[in-house]
mmCIF file of C-alpha atoms in Angstrom:
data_model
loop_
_atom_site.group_PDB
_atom_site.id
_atom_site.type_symbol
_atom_site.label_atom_id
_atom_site.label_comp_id
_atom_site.label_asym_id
_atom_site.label_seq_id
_atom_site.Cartn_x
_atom_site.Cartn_y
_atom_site.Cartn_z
ATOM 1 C CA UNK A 524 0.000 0.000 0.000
ATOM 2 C CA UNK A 525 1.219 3.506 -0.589
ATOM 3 C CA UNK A 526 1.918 5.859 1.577
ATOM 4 C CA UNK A 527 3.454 9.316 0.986
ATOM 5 C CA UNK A 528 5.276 11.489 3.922
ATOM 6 C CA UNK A 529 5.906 14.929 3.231
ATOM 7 C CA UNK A 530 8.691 16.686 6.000
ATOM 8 C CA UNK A 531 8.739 19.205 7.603
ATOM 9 C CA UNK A 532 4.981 19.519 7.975
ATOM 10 C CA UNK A 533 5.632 23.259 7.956
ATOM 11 C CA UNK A 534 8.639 25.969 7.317
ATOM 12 C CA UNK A 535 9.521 29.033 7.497
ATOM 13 C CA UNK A 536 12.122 30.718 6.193
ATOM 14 C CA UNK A 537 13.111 35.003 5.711
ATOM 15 C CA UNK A 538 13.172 35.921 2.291
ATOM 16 C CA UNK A 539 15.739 35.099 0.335
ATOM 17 C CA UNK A 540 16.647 31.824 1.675
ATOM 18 C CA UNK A 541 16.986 28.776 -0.616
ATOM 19 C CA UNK A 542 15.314 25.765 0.854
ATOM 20 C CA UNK A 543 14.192 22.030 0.268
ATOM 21 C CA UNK A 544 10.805 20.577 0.725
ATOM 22 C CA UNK A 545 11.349 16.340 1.297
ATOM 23 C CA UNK A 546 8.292 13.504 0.123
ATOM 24 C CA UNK A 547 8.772 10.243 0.567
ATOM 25 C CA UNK A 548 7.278 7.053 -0.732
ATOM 26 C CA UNK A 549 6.848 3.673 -0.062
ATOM 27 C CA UNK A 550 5.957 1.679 -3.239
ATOM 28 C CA UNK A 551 8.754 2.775 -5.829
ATOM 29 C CA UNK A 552 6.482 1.469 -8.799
ATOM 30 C CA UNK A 553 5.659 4.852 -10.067
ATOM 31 C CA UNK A 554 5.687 6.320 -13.274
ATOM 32 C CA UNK A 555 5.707 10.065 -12.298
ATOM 33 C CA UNK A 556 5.820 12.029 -9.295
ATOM 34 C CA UNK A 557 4.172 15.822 -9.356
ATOM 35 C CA UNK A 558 4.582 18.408 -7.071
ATOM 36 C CA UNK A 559 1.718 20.952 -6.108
ATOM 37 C CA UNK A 560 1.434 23.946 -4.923
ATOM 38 C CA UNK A 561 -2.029 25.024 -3.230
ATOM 39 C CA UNK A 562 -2.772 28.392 -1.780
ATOM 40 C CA UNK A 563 -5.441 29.214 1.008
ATOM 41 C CA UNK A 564 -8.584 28.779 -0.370
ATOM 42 C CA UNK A 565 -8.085 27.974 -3.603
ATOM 43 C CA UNK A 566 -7.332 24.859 -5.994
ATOM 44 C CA UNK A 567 -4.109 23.151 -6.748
ATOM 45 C CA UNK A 568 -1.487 24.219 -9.210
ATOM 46 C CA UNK A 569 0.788 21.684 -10.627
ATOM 47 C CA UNK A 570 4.376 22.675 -10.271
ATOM 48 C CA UNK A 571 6.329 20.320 -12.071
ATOM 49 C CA UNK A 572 6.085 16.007 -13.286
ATOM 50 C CA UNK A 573 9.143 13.942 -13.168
ATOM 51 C CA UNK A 574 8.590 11.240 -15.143
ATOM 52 C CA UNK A 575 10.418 8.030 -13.204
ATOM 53 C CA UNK A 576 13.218 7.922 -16.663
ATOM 54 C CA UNK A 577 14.304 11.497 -15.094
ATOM 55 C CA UNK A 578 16.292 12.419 -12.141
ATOM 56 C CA UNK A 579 15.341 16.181 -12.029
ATOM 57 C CA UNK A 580 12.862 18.755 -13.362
ATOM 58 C CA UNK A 581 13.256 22.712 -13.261
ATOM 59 C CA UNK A 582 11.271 25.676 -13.703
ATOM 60 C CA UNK A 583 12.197 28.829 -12.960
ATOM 61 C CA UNK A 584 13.688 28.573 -9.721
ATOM 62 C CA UNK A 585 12.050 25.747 -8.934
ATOM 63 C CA UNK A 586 13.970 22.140 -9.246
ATOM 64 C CA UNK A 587 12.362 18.897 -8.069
ATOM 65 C CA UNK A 588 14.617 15.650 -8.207
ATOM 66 C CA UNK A 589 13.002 11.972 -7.567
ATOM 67 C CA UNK A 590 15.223 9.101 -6.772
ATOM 68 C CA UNK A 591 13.078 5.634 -7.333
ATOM 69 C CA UNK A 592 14.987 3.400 -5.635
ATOM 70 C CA UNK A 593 15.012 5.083 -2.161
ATOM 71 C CA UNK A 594 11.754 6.367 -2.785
ATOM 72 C CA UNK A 595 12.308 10.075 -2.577
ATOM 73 C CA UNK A 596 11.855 13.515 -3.862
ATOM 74 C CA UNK A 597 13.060 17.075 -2.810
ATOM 75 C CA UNK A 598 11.842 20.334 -4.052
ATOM 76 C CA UNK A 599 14.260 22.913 -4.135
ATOM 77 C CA UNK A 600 13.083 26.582 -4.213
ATOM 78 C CA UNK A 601 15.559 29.172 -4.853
ATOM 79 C CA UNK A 602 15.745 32.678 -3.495
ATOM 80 C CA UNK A 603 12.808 31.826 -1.062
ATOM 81 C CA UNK A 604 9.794 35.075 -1.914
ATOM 82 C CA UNK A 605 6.637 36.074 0.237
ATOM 83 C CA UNK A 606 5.032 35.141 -3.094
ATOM 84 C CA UNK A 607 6.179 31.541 -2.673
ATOM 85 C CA UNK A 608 4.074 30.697 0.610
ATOM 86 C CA UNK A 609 1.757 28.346 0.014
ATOM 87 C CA UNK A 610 1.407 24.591 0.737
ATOM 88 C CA UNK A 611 3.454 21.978 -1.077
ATOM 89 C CA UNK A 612 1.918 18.914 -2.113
ATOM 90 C CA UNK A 613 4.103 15.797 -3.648
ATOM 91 C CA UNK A 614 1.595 13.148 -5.641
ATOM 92 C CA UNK A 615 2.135 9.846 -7.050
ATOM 93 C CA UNK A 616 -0.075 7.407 -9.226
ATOM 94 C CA UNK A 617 -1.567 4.861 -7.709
ATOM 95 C CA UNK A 618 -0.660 1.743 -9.355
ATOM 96 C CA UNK A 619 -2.064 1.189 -12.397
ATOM 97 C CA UNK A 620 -3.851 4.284 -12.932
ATOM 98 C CA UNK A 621 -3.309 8.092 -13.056
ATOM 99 C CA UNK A 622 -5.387 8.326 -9.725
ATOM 100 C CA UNK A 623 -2.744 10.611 -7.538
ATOM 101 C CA UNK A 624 -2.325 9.896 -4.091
ATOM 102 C CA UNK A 625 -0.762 12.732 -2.321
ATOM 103 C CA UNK A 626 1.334 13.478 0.716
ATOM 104 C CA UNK A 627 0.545 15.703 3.746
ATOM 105 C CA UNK A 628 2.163 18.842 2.424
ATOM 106 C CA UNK A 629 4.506 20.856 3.820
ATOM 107 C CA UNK A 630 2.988 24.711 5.313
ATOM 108 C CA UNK A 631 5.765 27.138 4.003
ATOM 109 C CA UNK A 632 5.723 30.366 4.915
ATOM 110 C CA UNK A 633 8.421 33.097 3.301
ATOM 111 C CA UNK A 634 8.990 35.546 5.845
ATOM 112 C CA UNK A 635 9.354 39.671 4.448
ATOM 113 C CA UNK B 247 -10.311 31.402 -19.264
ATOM 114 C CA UNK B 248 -10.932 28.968 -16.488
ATOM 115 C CA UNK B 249 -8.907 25.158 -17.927
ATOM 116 C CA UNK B 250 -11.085 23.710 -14.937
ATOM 117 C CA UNK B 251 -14.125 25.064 -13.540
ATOM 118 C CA UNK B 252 -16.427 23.801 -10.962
ATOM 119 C CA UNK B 253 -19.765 24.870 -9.748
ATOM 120 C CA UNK B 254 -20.709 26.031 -6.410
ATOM 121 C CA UNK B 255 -17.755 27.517 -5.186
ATOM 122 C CA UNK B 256 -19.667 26.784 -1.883
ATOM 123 C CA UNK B 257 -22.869 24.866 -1.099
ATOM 124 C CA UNK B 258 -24.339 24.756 2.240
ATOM 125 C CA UNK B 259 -27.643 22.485 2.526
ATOM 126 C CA UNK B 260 -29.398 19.996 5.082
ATOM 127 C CA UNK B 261 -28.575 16.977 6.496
ATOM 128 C CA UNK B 262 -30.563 14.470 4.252
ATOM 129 C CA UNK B 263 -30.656 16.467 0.829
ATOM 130 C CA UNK B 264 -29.558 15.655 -2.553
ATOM 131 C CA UNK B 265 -27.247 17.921 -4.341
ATOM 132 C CA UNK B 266 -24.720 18.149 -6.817
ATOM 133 C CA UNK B 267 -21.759 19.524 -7.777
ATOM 134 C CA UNK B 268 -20.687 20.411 -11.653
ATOM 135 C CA UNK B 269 -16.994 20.541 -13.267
ATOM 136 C CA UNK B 270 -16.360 21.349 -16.663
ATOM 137 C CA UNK B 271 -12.492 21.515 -18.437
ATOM 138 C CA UNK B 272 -11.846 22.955 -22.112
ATOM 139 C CA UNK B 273 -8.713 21.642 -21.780
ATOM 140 C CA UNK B 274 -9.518 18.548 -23.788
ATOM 141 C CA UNK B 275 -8.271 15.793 -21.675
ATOM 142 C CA UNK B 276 -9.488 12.506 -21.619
ATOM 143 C CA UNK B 277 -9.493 11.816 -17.600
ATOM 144 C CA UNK B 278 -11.773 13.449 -15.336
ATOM 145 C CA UNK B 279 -11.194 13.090 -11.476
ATOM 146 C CA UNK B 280 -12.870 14.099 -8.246
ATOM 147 C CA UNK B 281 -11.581 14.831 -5.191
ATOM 148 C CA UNK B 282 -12.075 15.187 -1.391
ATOM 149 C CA UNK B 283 -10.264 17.232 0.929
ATOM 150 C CA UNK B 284 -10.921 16.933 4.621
ATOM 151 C CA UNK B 285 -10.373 19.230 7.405
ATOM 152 C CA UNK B 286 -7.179 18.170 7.971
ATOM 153 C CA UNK B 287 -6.399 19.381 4.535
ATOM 154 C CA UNK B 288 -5.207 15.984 3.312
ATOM 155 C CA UNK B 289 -6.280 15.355 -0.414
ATOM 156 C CA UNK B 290 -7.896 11.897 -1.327
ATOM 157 C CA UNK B 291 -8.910 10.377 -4.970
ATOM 158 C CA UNK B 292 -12.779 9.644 -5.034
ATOM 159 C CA UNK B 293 -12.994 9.063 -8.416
ATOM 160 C CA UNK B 294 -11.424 8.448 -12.007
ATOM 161 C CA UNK B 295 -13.429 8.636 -15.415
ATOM 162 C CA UNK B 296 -12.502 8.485 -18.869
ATOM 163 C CA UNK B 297 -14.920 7.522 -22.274
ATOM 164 C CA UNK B 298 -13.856 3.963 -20.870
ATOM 165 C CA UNK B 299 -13.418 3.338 -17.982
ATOM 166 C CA UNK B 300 -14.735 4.265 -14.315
ATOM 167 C CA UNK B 301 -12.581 3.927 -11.120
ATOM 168 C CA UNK B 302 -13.773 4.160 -7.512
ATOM 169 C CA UNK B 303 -11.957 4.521 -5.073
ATOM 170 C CA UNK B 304 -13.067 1.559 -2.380
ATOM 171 C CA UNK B 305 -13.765 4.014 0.543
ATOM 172 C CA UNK B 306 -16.385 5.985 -1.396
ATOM 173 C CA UNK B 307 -20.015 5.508 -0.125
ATOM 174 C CA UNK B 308 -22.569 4.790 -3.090
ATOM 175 C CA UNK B 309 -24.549 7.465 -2.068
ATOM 176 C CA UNK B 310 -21.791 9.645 -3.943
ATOM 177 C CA UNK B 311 -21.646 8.914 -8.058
ATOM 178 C CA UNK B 312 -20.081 10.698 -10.570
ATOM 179 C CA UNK B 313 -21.889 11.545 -14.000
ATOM 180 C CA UNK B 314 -20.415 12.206 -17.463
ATOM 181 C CA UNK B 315 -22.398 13.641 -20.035
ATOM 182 C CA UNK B 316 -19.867 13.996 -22.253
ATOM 183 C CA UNK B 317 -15.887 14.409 -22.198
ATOM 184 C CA UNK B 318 -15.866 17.941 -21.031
ATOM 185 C CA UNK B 319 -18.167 17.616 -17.971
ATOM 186 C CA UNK B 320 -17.613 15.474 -14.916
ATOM 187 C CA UNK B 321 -20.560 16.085 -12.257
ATOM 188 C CA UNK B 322 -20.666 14.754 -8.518
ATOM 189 C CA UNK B 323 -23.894 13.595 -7.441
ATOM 190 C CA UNK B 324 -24.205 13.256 -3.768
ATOM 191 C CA UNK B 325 -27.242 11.390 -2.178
ATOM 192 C CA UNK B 326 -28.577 11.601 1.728
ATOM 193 C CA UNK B 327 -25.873 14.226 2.329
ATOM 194 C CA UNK B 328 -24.050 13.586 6.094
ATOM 195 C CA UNK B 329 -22.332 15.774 8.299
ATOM 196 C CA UNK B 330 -19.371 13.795 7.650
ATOM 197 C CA UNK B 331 -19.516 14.814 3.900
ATOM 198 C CA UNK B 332 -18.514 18.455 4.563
ATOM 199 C CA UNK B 333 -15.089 18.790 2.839
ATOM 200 C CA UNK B 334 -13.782 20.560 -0.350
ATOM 201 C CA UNK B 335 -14.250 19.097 -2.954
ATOM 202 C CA UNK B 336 -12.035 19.222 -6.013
ATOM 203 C CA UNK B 337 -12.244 18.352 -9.475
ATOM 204 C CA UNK B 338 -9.527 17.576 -12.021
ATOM 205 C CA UNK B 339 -8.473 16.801 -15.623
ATOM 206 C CA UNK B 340 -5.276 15.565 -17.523
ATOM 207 C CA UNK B 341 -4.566 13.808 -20.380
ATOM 208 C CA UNK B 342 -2.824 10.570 -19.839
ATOM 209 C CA UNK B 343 -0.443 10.409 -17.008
ATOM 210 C CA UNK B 344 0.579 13.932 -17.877
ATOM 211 C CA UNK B 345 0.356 17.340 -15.039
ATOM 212 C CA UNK B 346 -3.021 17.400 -13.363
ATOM 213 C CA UNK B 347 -5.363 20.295 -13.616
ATOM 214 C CA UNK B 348 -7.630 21.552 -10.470
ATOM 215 C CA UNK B 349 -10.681 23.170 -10.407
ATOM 216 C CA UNK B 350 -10.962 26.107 -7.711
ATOM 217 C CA UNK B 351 -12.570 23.809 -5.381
ATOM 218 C CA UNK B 352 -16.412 23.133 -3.736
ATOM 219 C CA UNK B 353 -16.625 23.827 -0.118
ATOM 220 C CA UNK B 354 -19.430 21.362 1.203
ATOM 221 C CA UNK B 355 -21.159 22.070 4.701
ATOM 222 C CA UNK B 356 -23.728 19.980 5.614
ATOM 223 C CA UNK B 357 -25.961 21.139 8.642
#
């Protein structure tokens, strides 16, 4: 059975600060992993997919890595903004289908 | 323009009633999902639906069923709503095992 642990359960950080948001999972058959970002009160916004053939993904300054075998992923946010608090969400299929099962998600807040 | 967009943004109703909850994506995927967020903000598949195939997730009660009416539209039907039902609900869209798209959300209280 899957499970997916997302740590710290919250952050914060001053401005400016790069940091790195941890998931973990437990079955390594994936295909993909995503990673979410979801604001108060509103929906989710896909991030970036690493397909399981990749080790990393960036965007902007943004870069998620996923290593299968030990069943992990970091994101990595660069030159930490207020803009970027949120809460991060990792998400993997579930076996067999594109059905995501997602972590806890990590409460960051970027401090002015 | 709105990829995914779900109707109510909130919906407060009885213990007992019928209601239901409409999502609609012009994004042109070809999977169609809904999902339930609880109040400890944890995010849980309910449902999966494509032109072929429908997935439900075990835990989901029967008084909950999802209808398509075409590829576009994926609407939750809920049945004998309980207080345990209040949660936001989300819906989503991709195509294949690509990025997932979210609606805004549906925040459900039942009194």
């Amino acid at each position: 059975k899957q499970e997916v642990t997302q740590i710290p359960a919250a952050l914060s950080v001053p401005e400016g600060e790069n940091l790195v948001l941890n998931c973990s999972f437990t079955d390594s058959a994936i295909y993909n992993l995503q990673w979410f970002r979801q604001d108060p009160g509103k929906g989710l916004t896909s991030l970036l997919l690493i397909q399981s053939s990749q080790r990393e993904q960036t965007s902007g300054r943004l870069n998620a890595s996923l290593d299968k075998s030990s069943g992990r992923s970091t994101l990595y946010i660069a030159a930490s903004q207020p803009g970027d608090s949120a809460t991060y969400l990792c998400a993997v299929p579930l076996t067999g289908a594109n059905n995501l099962f997602f972590g806890t998600g990590t409460r960051l807040t970027v401090i002015p | 323009d709105t990829a995914v967009s779900q109707t109510p943004k909130y919906l407060v109703t009885q213990m007992g009633n019928d209601k239901s909850i409409k999502c609609e994506q012009n994004l042109g995927h070809d999977t169609m999902y809904w999902y339930k967020q609880d109040s400890k903000k944890f995010l849980k598949i309910m449902f999966s639906y494509n032109n072929k195939e429908l997935i439900i997730n075990e835990t989901v009660p029967n008084r909950f069923s999802p209808k398509s009416p075409d590829k576009a539209h994926l609407n939750l039907h809920i049945n004998s709503l309980e207080l345990g039902d209040s949660a936001v609900y989300f819906c989503a869209s991709s195509q294949m095992t690509d990025k997932a798209f979210f609606g805004q959300g549906t925040r459900l209280t039942v009194v």
